[in-house]
Amino acid sequence: MSIRTYHNAQVYDVAQAKFIPNSWFSVDLTTGRITATGTGATPADAQELVDLNNKFITPGMINTHVHIINKVFPYGQKPHANPSKLQCKPKLT
């Protein structure tokens, strides 16, 4: 089993609803699963270390950058539309 340990990260803890500084986590490279987590010093038996330079890690959360509603072009952009001349007007109901 080949293990890679990522350290010096801010890992989001869902249970505490906050980022935990100086965190580390280990990943089994054959399965892609997280096998251990912690804060502070990395495990002494770490096979490979990767410094994340205080980056933010959100396990299980993926930002696919999807826009659910597009108010400018609700059904796709019109071929003749000029985006610089569009005016967004509030819809009154």
Coordinates of C-alpha atoms in Angstrom, one line a residue:
M1 CA 0.0 0.0 0.0
S2 CA 1.4 3.4 -1.1
I3 CA 0.4 6.3 1.2
R4 CA 0.9 10.0 0.4
T5 CA 0.5 12.5 3.3
Y6 CA -0.5 16.1 2.6
H7 CA 0.3 18.6 5.3
N8 CA 0.3 22.3 6.1
A9 CA -3.3 22.7 5.1
Q10 CA -6.5 24.2 6.4
V11 CA -9.0 21.3 6.2
Y12 CA -12.7 22.0 6.5
D13 CA -14.3 20.0 9.4
V14 CA -18.0 19.6 8.7
A15 CA -18.8 18.6 12.2
Q16 CA -17.3 21.8 13.6
A17 CA -18.3 23.9 10.6
K18 CA -14.9 25.5 10.4
F19 CA -11.4 25.2 8.8
I20 CA -8.8 23.6 11.0
P21 CA -5.3 25.1 10.5
N22 CA -2.1 23.1 10.4
S23 CA -3.9 20.0 9.3
W24 CA -2.7 16.9 7.5
F25 CA -4.3 13.9 5.9
S26 CA -3.1 10.7 4.3
V27 CA -4.4 9.1 1.1
D28 CA -4.0 5.5 0.0
L29 CA -2.9 5.9 -3.6
T30 CA -4.3 2.5 -4.7
T31 CA -7.8 3.3 -3.6
G32 CA -7.8 7.1 -3.5
R33 CA -9.3 7.1 0.0
I34 CA -8.3 9.2 2.9
T35 CA -6.9 6.8 5.5
A36 CA -5.9 9.2 8.4
T37 CA -6.2 12.8 9.4
G38 CA -4.8 15.0 12.1
T39 CA -3.3 18.3 13.1
G40 CA 0.2 19.4 14.0
A41 CA 3.1 17.0 13.3
T42 CA 2.7 14.5 10.5
P43 CA 2.9 10.8 11.2
A44 CA 6.5 9.5 11.7
D45 CA 5.9 6.7 9.2
A46 CA 4.7 8.9 6.3
Q47 CA 6.0 7.5 3.1
E48 CA 5.6 10.7 1.0
L49 CA 5.0 14.2 2.1
V50 CA 3.3 17.0 0.1
D51 CA 3.3 20.5 1.5
L52 CA 0.1 22.3 0.6
N53 CA 1.4 25.7 1.7
N54 CA -1.7 26.6 3.9
K55 CA -4.2 25.9 1.1
F56 CA -7.9 25.3 1.9
I57 CA -9.1 21.7 1.6
T58 CA -12.8 20.9 1.5
P59 CA -13.2 17.1 1.4
G60 CA -16.3 15.9 -0.3
M61 CA -17.3 19.3 -1.6
I62 CA -16.9 20.0 -5.3
N63 CA -17.4 23.4 -6.9
T64 CA -18.6 22.6 -10.4
H65 CA -19.2 26.3 -11.1
V66 CA -22.8 25.8 -12.3
H67 CA -25.2 28.7 -12.9
I68 CA -28.7 27.4 -12.1
I69 CA -30.5 30.5 -13.3
N70 CA -29.2 32.8 -16.1
K71 CA -31.3 36.0 -16.1
V72 CA -29.5 37.6 -19.0
F73 CA -30.0 34.8 -21.5
P74 CA -32.7 32.5 -19.8
Y75 CA -32.9 30.1 -22.8
G76 CA -29.4 30.6 -24.3
Q77 CA -27.8 33.5 -25.9
K78 CA -29.5 34.9 -29.0
P79 CA -27.2 35.0 -32.0
H80 CA -28.0 38.7 -32.6
A81 CA -27.7 39.9 -29.0
N82 CA -25.0 42.4 -28.2
P83 CA -24.0 41.8 -24.5
S84 CA -22.7 45.4 -24.2
K85 CA -26.2 46.7 -24.9
L86 CA -28.2 44.5 -22.7
Q87 CA -30.3 46.0 -19.9
C88 CA -31.4 43.9 -17.0
K89 CA -34.8 45.1 -15.9
P90 CA -36.5 43.8 -12.7
K91 CA -39.5 41.6 -13.3
L92 CA -42.6 43.1 -11.6
T93 CA -45.2 40.6 -10.5

